[in-house]
XYZ file of C-alpha atoms in Angstrom:
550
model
C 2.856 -0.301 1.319
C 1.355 -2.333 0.316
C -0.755 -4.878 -1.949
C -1.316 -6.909 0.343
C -3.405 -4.739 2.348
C -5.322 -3.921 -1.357
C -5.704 -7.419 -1.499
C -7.987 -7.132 1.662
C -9.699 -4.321 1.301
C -10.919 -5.639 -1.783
C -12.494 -8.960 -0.093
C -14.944 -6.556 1.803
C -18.478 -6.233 1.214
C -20.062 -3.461 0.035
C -19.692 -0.089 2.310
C -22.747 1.712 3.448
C -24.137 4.527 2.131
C -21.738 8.228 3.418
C -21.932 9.197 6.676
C -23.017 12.819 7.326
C -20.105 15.423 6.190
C -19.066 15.895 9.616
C -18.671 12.058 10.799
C -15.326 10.006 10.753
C -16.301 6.999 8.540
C -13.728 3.945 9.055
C -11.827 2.836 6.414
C -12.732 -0.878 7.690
C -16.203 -1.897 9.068
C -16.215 -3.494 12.836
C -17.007 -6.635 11.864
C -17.241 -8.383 8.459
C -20.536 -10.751 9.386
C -21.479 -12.202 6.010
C -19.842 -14.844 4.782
C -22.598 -14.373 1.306
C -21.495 -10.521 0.813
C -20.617 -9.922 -2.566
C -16.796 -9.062 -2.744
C -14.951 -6.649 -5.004
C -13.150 -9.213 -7.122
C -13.438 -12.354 -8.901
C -10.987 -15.499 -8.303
C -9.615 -16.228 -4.525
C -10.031 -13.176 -2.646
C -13.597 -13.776 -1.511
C -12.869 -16.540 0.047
C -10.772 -14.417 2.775
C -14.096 -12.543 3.632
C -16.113 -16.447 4.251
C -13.149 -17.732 6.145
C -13.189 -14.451 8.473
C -16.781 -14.751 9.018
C -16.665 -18.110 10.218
C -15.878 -17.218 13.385
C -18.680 -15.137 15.221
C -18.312 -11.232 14.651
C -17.418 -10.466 18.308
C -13.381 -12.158 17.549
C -12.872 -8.667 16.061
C -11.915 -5.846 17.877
C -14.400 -2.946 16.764
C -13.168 -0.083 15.076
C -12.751 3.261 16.404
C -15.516 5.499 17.884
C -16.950 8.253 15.265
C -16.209 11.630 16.253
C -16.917 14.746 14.208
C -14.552 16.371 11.835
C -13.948 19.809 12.937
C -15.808 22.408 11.088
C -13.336 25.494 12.224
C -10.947 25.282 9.504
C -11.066 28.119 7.103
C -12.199 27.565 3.731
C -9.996 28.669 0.527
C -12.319 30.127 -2.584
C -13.083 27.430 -4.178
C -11.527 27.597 -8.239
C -12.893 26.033 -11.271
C -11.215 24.049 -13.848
C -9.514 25.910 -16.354
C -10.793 25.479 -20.373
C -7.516 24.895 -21.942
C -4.925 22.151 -20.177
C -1.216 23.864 -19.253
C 1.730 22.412 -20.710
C 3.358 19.548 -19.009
C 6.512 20.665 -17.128
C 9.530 17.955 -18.413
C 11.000 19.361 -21.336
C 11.153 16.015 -23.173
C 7.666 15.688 -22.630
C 6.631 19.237 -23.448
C 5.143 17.929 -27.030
C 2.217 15.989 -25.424
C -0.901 17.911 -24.555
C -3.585 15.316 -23.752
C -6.819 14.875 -24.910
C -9.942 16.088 -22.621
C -11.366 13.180 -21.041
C -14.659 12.160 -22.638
C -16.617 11.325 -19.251
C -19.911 8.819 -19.101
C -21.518 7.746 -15.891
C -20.706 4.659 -14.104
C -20.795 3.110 -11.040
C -23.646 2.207 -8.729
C -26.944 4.392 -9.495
C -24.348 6.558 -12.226
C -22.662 8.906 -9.427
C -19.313 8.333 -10.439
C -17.920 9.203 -14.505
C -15.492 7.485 -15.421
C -13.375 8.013 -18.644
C -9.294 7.606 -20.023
C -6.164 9.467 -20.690
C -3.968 8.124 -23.578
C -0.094 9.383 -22.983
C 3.040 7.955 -24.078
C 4.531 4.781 -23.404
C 7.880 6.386 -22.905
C 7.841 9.638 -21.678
C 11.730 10.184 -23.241
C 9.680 9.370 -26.477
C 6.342 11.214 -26.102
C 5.344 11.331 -29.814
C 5.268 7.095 -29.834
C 3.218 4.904 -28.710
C 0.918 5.337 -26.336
C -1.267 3.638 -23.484
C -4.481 4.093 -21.635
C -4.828 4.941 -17.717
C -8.416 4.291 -16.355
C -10.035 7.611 -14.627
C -13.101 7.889 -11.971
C -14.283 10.868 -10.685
C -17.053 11.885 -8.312
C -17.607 15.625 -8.027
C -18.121 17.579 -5.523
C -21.798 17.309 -3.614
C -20.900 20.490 -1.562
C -19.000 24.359 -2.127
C -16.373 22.644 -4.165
C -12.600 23.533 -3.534
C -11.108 22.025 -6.419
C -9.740 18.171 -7.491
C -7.966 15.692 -5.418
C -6.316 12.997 -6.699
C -5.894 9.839 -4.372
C -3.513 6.776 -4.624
C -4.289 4.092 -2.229
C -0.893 2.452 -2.444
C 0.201 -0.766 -3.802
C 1.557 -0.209 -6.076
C -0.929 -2.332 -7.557
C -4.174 -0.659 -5.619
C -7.093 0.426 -7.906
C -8.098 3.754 -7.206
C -10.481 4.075 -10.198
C -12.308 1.094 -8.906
C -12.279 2.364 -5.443
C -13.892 5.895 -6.302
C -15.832 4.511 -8.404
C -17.664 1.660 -6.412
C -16.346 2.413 -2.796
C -15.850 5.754 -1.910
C -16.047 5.740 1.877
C -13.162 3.261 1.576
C -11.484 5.693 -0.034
C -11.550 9.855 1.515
C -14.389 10.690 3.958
C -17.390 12.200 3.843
C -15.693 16.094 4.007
C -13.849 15.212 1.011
C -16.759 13.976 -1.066
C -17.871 17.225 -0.290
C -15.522 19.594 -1.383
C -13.078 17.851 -3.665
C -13.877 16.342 -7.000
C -12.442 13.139 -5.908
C -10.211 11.742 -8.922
C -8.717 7.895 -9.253
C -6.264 6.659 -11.366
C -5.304 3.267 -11.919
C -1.431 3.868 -12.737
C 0.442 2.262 -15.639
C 0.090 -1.381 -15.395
C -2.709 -1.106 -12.609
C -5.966 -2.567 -12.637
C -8.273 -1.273 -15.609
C -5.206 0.852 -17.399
C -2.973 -0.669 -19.747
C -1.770 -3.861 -17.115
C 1.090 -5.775 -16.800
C 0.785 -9.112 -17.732
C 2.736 -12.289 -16.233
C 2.485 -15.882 -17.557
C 3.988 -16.817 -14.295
C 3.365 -17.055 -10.590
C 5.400 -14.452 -8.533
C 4.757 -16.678 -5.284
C 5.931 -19.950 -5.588
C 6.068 -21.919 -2.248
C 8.758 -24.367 -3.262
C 11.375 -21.154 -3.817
C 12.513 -19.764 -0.609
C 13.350 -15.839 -0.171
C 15.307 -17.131 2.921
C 18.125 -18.682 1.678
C 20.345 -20.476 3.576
C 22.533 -22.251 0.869
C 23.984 -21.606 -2.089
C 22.119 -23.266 -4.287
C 19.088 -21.673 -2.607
C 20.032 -18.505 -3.535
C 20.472 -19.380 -7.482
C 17.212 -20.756 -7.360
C 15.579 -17.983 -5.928
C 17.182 -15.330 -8.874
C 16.898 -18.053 -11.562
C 12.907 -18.038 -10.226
C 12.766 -14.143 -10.410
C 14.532 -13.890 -13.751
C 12.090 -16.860 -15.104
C 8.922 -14.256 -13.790
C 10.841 -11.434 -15.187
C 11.129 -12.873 -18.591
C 7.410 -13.752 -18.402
C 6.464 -10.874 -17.844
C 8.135 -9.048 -20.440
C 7.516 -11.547 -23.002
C 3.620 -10.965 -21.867
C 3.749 -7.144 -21.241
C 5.865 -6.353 -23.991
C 7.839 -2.335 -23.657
C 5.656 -1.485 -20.952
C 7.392 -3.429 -18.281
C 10.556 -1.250 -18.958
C 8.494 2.006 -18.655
C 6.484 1.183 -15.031
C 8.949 3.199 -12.686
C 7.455 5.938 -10.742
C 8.850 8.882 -12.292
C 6.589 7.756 -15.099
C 4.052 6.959 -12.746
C 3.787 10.900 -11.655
C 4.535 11.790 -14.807
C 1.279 10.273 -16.191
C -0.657 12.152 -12.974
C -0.055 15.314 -14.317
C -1.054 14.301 -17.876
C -4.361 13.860 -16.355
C -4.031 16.741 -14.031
C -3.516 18.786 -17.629
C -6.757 17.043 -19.553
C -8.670 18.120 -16.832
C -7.557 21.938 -17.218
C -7.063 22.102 -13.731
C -3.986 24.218 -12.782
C -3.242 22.550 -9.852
C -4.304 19.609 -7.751
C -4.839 18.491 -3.948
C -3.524 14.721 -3.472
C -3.990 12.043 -1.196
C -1.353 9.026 -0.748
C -1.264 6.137 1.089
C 2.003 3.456 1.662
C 3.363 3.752 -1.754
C 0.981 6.485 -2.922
C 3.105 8.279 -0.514
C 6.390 7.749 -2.454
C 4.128 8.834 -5.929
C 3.227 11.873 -4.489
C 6.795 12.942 -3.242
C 8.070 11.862 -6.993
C 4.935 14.098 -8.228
C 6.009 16.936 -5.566
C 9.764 17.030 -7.031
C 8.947 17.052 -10.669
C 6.096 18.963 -10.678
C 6.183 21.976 -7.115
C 3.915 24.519 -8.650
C 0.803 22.026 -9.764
C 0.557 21.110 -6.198
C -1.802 23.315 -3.969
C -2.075 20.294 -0.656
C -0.674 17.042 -0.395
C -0.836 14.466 2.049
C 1.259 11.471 2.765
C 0.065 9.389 5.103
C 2.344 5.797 6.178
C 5.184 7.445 4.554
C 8.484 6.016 2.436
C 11.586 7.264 2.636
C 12.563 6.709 -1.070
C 16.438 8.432 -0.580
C 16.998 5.062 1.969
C 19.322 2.176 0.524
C 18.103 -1.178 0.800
C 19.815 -2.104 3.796
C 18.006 0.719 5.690
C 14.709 0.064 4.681
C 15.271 -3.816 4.813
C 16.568 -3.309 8.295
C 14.077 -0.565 9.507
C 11.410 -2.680 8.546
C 12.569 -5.322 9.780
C 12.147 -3.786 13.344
C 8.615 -2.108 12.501
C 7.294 -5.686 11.906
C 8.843 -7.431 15.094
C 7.754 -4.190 17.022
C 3.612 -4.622 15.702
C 4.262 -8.735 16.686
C 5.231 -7.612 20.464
C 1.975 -5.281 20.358
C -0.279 -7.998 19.599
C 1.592 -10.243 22.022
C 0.706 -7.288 24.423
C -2.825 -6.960 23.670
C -3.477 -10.545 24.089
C -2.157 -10.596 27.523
C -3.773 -7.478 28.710
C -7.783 -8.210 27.137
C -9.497 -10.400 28.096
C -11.511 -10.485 24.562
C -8.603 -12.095 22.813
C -8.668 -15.786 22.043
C -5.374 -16.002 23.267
C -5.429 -14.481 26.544
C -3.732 -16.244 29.298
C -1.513 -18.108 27.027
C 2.319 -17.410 26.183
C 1.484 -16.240 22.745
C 5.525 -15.326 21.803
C 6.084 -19.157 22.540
C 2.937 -20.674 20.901
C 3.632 -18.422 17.930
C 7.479 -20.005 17.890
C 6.032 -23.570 18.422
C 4.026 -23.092 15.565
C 6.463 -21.781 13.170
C 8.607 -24.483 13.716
C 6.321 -26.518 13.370
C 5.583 -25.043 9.575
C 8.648 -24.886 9.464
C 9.619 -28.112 9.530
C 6.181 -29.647 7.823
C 3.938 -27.218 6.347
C 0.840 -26.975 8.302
C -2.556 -28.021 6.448
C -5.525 -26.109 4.870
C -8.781 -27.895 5.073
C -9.274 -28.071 0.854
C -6.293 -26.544 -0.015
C -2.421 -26.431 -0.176
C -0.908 -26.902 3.060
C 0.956 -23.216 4.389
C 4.496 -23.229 4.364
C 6.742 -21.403 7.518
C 7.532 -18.196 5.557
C 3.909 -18.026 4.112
C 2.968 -17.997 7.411
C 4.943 -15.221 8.777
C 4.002 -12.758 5.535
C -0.043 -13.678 6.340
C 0.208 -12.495 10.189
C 2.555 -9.577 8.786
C -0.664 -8.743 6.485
C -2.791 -9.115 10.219
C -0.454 -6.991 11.684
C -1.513 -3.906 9.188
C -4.557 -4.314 9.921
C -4.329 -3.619 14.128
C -6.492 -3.424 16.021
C -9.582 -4.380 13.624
C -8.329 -7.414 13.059
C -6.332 -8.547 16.520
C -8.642 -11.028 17.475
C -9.126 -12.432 13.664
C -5.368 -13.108 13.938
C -5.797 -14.322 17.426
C -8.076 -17.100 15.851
C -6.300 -17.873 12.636
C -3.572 -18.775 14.805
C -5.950 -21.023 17.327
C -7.091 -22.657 13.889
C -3.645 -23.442 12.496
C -2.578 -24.772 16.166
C -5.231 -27.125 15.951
C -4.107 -28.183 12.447
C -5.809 -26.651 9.935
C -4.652 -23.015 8.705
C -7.728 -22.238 6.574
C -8.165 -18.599 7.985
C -4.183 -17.646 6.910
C -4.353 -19.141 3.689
C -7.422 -17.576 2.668
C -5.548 -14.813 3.475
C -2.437 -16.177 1.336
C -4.940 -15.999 -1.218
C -5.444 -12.337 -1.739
C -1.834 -11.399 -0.370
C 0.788 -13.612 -2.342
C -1.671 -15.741 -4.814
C -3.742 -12.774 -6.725
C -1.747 -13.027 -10.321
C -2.964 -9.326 -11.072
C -1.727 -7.487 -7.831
C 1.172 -9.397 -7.435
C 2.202 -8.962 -11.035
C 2.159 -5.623 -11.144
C 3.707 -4.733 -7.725
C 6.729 -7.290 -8.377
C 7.518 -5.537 -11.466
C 6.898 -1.430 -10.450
C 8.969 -1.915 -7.284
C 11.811 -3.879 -9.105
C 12.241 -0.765 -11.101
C 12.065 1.812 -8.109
C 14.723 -0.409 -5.810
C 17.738 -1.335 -5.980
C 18.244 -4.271 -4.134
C 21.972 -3.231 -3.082
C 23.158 -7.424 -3.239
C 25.943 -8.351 -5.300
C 25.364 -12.086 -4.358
C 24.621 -15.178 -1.679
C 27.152 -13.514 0.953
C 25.662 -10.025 0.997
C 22.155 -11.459 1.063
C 22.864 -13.490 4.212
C 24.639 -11.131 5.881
C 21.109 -9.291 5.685
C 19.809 -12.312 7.002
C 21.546 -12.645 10.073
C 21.253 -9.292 11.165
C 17.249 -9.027 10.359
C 16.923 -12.365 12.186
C 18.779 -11.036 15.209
C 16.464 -7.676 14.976
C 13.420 -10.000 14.942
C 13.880 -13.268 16.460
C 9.723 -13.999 15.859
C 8.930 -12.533 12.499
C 12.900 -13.288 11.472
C 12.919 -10.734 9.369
C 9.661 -11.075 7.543
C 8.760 -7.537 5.692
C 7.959 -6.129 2.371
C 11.026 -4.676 2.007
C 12.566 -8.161 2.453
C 10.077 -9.363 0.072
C 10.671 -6.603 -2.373
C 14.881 -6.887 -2.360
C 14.703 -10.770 -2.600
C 11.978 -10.647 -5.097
C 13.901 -8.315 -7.708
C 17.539 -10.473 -7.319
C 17.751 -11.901 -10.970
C 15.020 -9.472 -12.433
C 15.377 -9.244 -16.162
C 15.511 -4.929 -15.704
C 17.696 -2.705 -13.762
C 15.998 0.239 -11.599
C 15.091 2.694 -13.666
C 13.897 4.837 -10.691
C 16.359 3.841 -7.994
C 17.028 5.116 -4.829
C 18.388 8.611 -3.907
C 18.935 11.691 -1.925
C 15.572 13.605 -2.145
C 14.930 17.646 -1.524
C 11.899 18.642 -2.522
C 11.697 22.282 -3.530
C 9.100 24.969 -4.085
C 6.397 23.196 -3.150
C 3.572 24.101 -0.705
C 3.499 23.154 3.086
C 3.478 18.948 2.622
C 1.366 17.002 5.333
C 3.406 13.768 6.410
C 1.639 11.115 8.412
C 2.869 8.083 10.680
C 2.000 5.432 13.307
C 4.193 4.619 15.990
C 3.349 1.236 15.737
C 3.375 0.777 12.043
C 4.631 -2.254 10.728
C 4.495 -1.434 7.214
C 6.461 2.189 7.089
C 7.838 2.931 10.482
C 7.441 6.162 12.023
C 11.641 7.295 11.421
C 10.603 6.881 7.650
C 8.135 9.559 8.299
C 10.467 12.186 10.249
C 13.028 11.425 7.725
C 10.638 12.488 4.662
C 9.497 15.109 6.126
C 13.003 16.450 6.586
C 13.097 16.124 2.998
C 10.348 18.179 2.136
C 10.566 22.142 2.193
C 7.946 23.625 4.852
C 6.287 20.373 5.513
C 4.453 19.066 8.554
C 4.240 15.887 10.452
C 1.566 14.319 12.075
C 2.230 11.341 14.725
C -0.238 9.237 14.697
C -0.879 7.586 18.510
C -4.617 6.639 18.462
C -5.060 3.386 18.738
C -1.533 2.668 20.483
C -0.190 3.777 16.981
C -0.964 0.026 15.464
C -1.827 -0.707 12.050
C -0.555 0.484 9.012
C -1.133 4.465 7.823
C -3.981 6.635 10.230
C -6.622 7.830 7.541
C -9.733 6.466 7.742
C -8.792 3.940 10.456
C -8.283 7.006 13.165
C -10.772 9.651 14.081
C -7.821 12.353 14.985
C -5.782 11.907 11.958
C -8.391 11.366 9.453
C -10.130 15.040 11.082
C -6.250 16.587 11.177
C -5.827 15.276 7.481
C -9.201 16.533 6.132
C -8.491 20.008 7.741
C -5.430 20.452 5.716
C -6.648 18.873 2.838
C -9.553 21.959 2.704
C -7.314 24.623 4.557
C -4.224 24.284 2.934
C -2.620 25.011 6.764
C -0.504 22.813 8.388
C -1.600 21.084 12.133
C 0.957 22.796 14.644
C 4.353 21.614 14.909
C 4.800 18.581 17.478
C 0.646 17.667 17.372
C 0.307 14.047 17.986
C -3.042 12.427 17.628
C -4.000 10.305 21.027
């Protein structure tokens, strides 16, 4: 979903130059075997990368085999931009026309341009104030089909940065090719106008697991506290961050390019922007993917359950893999009970970090959730981080706990987007334990652990009610959607992706299986999906009904 996962991508070092147009370039190199590579960001996050590379490149599983894209699909004429921008479709928003963007080359040796969009702060209000959205583009090298916008997910991920800098961690090869390949770093998001929090979502000492009472008032009178500090910080923004406004802004930029419609790419929650994008706006779509999809039309206690299940499933799958390779660090052991030993353990003291703060029990379980996503590149990293915190020192996991729960910018902005888009459906201490029990008898070894516990808990007490909540979704009139899911994803489980899809006039789903299904979302991190994906994405036609990648 996930900005967590952002949080790691961003710690890698620099990708290598684009594979050929018809090679499958991973989203994730095999091995990350320099602990001196530069990494994407300042602060903590490198030092996930050096605690990685510690141990010798061979404790990672390698990533998947290259194969080539296909080359059969047909090819739609490609269409250029239009000269004059078409009106924006919501009628309250119908007196904004956006400015063309002014473009100037950036990025490494000037192959990216990168420019802004100015719209309103409040699209109810478009003739305010406004705010600035970062833009990067990289144009098409090949016969160019037209513009593709991608959202990595988050929310909180930087696409601008990403297309910008790192563009084979972004769409493959193929879509370099044909697509001008837009990024947009959405309202409060990286480079565009940010949120701003004076303080710390995490904070260790505030359980999201209460079992009292007076746990539970601590934890809302801690999320009201960020809340406030946020909005005191952020100022009107922080009420305007919701999705709708999200997609709203997409097609601003979608308009001051002149292009009449757009192709779109979106990951975790990139795939919940593009289904808000597909509903408000059918006809300015011409292919759209969503790839590890969410179910927006599900009530918290779906999604919290489902979830729930997903992440105790992807635990039992690395429990699995241990046992059955020999290549793990773990093999021969009873990983479920040396896991459970050392949670209690945490649990009960928090376990120490060689130059740092020691990592608490639930900090714990949200790092190895983070792992989990990142199956099967990173089974055997796991598989050592918890061989390091056995032996007393959890230096690998809080590195991690660095980039996933520390990072002031990522976490800042996902807390507050997501508080707007869910409702957390708890009217106090009783209905929030009920949800505990039951999640803890789901998963009796992650105990619940998931984003979507993290997202409910985290908004209890927020300052702002949902401006974008929950609820029942048909999209209409727009072309045949591509939906994407593991069956082993820990993130968005697969029943998130059937039920989208459901929701979605004429569209497709792809089951991803390669790779057991592990790991959170298939593109770039499977050769089958990322080919399927790319052949839509340039076609405009649908994989047959029932394919499932293997």
């Amino acid at each position: 979903m996930n900005h967590a996962l952002l949080a790691l991508l961003l710690t890698l070092p620099p990708a290598p130059a684009p594979a050929p147009a018809s090679a499958f370039t991973p989203s994730l190199p095999p091995a990350l075997t320099s602990a001196s590579a530069p990494a994407l960001t300042s602060g903590s996050a490198p030092a996930f990368a050096s605690a990685l590379t510690r141990t010798s490149a061979s404790a990672f599983a390698p990533a998947p085999t290259p194969t080539s894209a296909s080359a059969s699909a047909p090819v739609p004429t490609p269409t250029s931009a239009s000269a004059s921008a078409p009106a924006l479709i919501p009628t309250s928003a119908s007196a904004f026309t956006p400015l063309p963007i002014s473009w100037r080359p950036c990025g490494e040796r000037q192959q990216a341009e990168c420019g802004s969009v100015e719209v309103p702060l409040d699209w109810d209000a478009p003739a305010g104030r406004t705010i600035k959205l970062s833009v990067a583009r990289r144009k098409a090298t090949g016969e160019r089909i037209g513009t593709l916008f991608f959202n990595p997910g988050g929310p909180g991920g930087q696409a601008a940065m990403l297309v910008r800098d790192y563009p084979q961690y972004a769409v493959s090869a193929e879509l370099l090719r044909r697509f001008d390949v837009v990024g947009i770093d959405p309202r409060g998001v990286g480079e565009s106008t940010p949120v701003t929090c004076d303080r710390p979502v995490h904070d260790p000492s505030v359980t999201q697991f209460p079992e009292t009472r007076p746990d539970y008032r601590e934890l809302v009178a801690h999320n009201r506290a960020v809340g406030l500090s946020c909005l005191a910080a952020t100022g009107p923004l922080l009420r305007e961050i919701d999705t709708t406004s999200v997609a709203r802004d997409f097609d601003a930029v979608r308009a001051a390019l002149g292009e009449p419609k757009i192709s779109f790419l979106g990951k975790s929650y990139g795939t919940m922007l593009g289904t808000e994008y597909a509903r408000l706006f059918p006809g300015r779509v011409r292919t759209m993917a969503l790839d590890g999809a969410v179910d927006h039309s599900m009530d918290s206690n779906r999604l919290v359950t489902d979830a729930a299940v997903a992440v105790e499933d992807s635990f039992a799958q690395f429990v699995r893999w241990c046992a059955g390779t020999t290549a793990c660090t773990l093999h021969g052991r009873d990983v479920a009970r040396l896991w459970d030993d050392l949670l209690l353990r945490a649990e009960r003291e928090p376990i120490p970090v060689k130059g740092g703060r020691p990592l608490t029990g639930e900090e714990l379980r949200y790092v190895t959730y983070v792992f989990l996503n990142q199956l099967p590149e990173y089974s055997n990293g796991l598989a050592n981080a918890l061989v390091q915190a056995e032996q007393g020192d959890a230096q690998i996991l809080a590195s991690m706990r660095a980039s996933a729960l520390d990072d002031a910018a990522s976490t800042s902005a996902y807390r507050s987007i997501l508080c707007l888009d869910i409702e957390p459906g708890v009217t106090g201490y009783r209905d929030l334990r009920a949800r505990l029990d039951r999640v803890r008898r789901l998963a009796p070894h992650m105990k619940g652990t998931s984003e979507f516990w993290d997202m409910t808990a985290g908004c209890l007490g927020w300052p702002i009610r949902p401006t974008n909540p929950q609820r029942p979704l048909h999209v209409r009139g727009v072309p045949p959607v591509l939906v994407v899911g593991n069956t082993h994803d820990p993130a968005t489980p697969l029943s998130w992706a059937r039920s989208l899809s459901s929701h979605i006039d004429g569209s497709g789903l792809l089951v991803n299986d390669e790779n057991d299904g592990n790991g959170h979302s298939a593109y770039l991190r499977t050769s089958c999906a990322t080919s399927r994906i790319d052949d839509y994405l340039t076609s405009g036609t649908l994989p047959p009904s029932g394919t499932v990648c293997r």
